[in-house]
mmCIF file with all atom_site columns, C-alpha atoms in Angstrom:
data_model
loop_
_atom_site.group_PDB
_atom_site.id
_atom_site.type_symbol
_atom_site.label_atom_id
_atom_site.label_alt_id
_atom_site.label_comp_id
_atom_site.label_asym_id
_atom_site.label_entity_id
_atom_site.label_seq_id
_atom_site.pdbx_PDB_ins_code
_atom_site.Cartn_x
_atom_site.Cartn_y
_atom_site.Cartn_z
_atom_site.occupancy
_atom_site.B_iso_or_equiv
_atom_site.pdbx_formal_charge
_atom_site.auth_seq_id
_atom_site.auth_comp_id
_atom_site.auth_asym_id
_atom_site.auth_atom_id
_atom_site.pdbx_PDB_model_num
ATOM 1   C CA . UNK A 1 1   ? -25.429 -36.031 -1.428  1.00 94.00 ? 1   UNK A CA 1
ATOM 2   C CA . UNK A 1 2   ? -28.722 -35.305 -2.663  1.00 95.00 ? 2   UNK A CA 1
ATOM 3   C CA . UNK A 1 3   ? -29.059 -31.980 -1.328  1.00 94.00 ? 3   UNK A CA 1
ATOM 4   C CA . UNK A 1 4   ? -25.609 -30.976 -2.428  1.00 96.00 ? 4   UNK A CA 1
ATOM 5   C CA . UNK A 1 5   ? -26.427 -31.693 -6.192  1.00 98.00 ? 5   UNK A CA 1
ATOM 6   C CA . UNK A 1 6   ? -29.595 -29.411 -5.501  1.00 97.00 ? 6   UNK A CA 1
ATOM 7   C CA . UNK A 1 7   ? -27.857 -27.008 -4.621  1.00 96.00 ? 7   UNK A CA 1
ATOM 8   C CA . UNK A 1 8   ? -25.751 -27.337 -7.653  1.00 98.00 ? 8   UNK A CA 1
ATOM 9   C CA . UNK A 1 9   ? -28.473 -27.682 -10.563 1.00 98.00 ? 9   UNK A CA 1
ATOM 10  C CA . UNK A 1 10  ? -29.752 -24.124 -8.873  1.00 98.00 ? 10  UNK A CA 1
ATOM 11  C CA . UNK A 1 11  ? -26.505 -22.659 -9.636  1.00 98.00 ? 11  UNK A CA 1
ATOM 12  C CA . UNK A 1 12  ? -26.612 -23.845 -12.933 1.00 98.00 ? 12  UNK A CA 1
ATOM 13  C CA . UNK A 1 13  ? -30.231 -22.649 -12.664 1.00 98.00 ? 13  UNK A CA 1
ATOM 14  C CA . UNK A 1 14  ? -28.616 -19.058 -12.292 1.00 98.00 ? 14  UNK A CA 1
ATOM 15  C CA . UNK A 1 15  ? -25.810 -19.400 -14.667 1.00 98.00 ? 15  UNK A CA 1
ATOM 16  C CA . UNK A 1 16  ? -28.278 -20.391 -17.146 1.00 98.00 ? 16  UNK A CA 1
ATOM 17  C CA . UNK A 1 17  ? -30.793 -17.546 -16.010 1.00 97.00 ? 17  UNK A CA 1
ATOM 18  C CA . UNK A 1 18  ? -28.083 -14.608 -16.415 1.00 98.00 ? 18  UNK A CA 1
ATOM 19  C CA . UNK A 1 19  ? -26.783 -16.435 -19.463 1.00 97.00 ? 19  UNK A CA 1
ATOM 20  C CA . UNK A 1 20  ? -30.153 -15.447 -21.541 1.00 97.00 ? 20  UNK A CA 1
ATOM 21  C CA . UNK A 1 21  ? -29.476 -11.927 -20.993 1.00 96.00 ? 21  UNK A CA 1
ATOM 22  C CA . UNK A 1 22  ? -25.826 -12.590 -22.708 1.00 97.00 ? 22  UNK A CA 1
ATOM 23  C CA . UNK A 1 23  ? -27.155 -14.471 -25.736 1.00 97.00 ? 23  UNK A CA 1
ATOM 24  C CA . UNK A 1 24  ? -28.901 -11.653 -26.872 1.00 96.00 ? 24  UNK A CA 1
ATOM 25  C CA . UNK A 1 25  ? -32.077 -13.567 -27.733 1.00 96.00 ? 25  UNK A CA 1
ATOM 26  C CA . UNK A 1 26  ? -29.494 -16.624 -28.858 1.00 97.00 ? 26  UNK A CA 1
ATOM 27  C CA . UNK A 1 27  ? -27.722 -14.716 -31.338 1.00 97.00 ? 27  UNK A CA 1
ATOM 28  C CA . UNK A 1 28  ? -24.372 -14.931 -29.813 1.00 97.00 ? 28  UNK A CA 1
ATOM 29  C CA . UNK A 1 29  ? -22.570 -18.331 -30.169 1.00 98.00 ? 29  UNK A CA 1
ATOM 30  C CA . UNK A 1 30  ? -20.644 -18.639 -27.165 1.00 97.00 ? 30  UNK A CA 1
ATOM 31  C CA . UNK A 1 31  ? -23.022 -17.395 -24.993 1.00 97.00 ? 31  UNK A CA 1
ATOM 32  C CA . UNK A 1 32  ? -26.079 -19.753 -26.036 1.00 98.00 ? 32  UNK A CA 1
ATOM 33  C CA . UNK A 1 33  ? -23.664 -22.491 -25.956 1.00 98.00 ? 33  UNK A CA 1
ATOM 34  C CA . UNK A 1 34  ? -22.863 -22.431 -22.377 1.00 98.00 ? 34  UNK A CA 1
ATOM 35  C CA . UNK A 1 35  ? -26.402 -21.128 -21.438 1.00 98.00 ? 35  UNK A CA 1
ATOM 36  C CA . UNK A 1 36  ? -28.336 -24.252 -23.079 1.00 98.00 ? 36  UNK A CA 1
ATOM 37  C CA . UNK A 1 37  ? -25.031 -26.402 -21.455 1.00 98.00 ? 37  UNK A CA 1
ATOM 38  C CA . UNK A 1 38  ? -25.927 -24.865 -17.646 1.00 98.00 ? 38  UNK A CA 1
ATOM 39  C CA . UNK A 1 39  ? -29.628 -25.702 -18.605 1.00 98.00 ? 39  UNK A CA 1
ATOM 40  C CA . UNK A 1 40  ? -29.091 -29.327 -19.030 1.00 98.00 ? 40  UNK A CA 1
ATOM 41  C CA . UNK A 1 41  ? -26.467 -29.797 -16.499 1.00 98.00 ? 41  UNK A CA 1
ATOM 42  C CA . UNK A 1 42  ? -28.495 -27.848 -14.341 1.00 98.00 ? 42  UNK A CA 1
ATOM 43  C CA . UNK A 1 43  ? -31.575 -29.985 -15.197 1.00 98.00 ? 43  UNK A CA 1
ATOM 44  C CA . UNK A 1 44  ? -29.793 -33.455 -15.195 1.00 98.00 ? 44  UNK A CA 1
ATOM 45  C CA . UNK A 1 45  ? -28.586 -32.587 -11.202 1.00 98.00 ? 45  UNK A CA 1
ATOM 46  C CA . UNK A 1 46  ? -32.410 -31.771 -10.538 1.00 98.00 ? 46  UNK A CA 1
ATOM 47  C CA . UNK A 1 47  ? -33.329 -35.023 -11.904 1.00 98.00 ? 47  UNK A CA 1
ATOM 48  C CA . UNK A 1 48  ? -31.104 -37.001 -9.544  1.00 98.00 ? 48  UNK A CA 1
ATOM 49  C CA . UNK A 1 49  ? -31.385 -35.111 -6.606  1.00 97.00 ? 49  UNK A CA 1
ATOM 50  C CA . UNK A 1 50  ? -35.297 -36.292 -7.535  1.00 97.00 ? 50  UNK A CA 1
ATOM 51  C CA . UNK A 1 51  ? -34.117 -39.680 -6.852  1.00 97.00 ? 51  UNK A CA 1
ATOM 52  C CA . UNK A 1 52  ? -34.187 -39.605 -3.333  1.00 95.00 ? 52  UNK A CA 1
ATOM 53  C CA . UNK A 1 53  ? -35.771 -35.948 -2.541  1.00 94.00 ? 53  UNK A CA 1
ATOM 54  C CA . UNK A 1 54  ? -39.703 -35.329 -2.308  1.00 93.00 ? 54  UNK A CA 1
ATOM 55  C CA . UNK A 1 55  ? -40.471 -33.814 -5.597  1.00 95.00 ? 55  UNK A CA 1
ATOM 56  C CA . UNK A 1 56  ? -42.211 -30.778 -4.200  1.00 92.00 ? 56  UNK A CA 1
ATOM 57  C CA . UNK A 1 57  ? -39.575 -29.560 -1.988  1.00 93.00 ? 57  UNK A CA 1
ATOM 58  C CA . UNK A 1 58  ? -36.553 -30.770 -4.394  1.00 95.00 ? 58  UNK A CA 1
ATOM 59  C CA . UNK A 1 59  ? -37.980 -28.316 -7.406  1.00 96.00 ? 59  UNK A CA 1
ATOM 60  C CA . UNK A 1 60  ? -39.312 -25.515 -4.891  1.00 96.00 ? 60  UNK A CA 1
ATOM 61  C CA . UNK A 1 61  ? -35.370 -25.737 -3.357  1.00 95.00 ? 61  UNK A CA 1
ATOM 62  C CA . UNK A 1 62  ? -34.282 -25.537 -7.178  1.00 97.00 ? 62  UNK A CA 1
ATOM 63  C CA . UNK A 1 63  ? -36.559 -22.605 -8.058  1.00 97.00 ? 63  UNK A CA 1
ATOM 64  C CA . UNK A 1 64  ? -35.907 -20.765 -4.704  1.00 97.00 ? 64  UNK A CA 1
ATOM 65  C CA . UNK A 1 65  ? -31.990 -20.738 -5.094  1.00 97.00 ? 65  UNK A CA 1
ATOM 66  C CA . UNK A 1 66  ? -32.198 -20.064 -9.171  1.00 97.00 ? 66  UNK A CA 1
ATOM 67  C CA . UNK A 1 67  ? -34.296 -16.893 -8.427  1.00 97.00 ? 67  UNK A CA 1
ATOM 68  C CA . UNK A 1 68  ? -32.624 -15.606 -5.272  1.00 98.00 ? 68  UNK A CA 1
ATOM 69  C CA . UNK A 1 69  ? -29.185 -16.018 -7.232  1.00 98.00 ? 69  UNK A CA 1
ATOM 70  C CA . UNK A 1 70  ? -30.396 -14.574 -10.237 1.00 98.00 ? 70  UNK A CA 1
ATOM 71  C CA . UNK A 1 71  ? -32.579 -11.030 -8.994  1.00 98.00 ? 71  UNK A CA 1
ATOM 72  C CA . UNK A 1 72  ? -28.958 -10.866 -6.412  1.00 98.00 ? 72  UNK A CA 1
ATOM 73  C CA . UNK A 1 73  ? -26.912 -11.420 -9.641  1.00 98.00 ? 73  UNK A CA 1
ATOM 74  C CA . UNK A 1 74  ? -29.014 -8.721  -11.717 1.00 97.00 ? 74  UNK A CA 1
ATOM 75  C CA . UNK A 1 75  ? -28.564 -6.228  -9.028  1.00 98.00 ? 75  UNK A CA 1
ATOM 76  C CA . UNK A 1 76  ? -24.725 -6.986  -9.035  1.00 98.00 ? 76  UNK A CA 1
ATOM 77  C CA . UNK A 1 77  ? -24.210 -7.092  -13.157 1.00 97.00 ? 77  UNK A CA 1
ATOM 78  C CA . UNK A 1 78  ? -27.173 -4.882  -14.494 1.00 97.00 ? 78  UNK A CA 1
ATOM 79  C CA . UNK A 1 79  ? -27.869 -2.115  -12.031 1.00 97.00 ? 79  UNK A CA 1
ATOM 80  C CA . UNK A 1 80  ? -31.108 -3.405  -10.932 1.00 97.00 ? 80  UNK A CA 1
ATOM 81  C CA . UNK A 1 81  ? -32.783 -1.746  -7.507  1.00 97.00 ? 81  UNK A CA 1
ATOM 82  C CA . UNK A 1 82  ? -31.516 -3.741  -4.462  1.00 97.00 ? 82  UNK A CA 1
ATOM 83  C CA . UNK A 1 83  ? -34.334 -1.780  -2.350  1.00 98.00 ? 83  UNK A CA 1
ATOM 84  C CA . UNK A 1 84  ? -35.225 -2.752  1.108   1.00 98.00 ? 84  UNK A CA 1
ATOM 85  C CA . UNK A 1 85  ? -38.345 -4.329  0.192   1.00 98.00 ? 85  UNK A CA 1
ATOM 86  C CA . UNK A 1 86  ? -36.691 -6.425  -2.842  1.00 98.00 ? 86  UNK A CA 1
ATOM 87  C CA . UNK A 1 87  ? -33.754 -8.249  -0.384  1.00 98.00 ? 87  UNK A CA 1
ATOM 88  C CA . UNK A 1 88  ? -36.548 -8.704  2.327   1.00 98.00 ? 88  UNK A CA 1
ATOM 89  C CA . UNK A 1 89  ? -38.419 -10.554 -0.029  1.00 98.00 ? 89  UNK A CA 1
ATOM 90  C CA . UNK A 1 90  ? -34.937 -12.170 -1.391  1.00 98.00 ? 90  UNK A CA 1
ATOM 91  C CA . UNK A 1 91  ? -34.547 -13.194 2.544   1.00 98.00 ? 91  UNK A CA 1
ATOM 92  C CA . UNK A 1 92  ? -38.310 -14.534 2.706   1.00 98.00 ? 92  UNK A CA 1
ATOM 93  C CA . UNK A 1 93  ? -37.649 -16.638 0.162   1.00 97.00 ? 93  UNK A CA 1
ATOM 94  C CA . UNK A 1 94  ? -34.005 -18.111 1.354   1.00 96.00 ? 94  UNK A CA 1
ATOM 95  C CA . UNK A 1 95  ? -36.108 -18.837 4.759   1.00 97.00 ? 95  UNK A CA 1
ATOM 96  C CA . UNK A 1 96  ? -38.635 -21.026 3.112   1.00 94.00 ? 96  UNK A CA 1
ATOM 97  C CA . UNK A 1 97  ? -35.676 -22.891 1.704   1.00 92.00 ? 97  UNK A CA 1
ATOM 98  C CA . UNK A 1 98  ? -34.385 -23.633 4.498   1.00 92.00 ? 98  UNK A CA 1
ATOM 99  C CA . UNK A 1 99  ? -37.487 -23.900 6.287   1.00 93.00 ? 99  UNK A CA 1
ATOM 100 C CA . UNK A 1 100 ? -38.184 -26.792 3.809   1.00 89.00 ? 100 UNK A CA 1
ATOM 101 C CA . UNK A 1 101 ? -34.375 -28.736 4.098   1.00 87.00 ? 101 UNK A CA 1
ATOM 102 C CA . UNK A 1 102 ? -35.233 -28.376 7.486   1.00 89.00 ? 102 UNK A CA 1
ATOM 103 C CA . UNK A 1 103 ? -38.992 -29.788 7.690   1.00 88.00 ? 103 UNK A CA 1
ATOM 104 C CA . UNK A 1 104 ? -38.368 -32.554 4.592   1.00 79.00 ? 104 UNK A CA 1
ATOM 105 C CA . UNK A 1 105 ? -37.548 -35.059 7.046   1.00 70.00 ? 105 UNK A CA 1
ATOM 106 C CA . UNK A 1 106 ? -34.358 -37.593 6.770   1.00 61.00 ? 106 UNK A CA 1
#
């Protein structure tokens, strides 16, 4: 159960992340509302999933998914270069993610 509310708080992780470039520097009501809402939901999960997970590979998994959701995301929403070299490295970093659920133990 652990591991699936990981993998949750890093989705909130990327709703959050795409949700700064909507508040327009927090300007925009709506927009800041549910980005500071995905932060602390996102947050909260991370906390609990700390409960049982190694600390190290619980906020690695959590930073890992946030950024590999959020450079796929900008590429998808803002036009930004999905070059060879950028998903390889997106791929690199999804393989150390799993190479830690993997190596983390029971």
């Amino acid at each position: 159960m652990a591991w699936i509310l990981l993998i949750i708080a890093g989705l909130f992780e990327v709703v959050w992340a795409i949700g700064l470039k909507y508040t327009e520097g927090f300007t925009r009501l709506w927009p800041s509302v549910a980005t500071v809402t995905a932060m602390g939901l996102s947050v909260l999960l991370l906390g609990i999933a700390m409960k049982t997970l190694p600390v190290g590979t619980a906020y690695a998994v959590w930073v890992g998914v946030g950024a590999v959701g959020t450079a796929l995301l900008g590429m998808v929403l803002f036009g930004e270069p999905a070059t060879v070299g950028r998903l390889v490295s997106l791929m690199l970093i999804v393989a150390g993610i799993v190479g830690l659920k993997l190596f983390s133990g029971p």
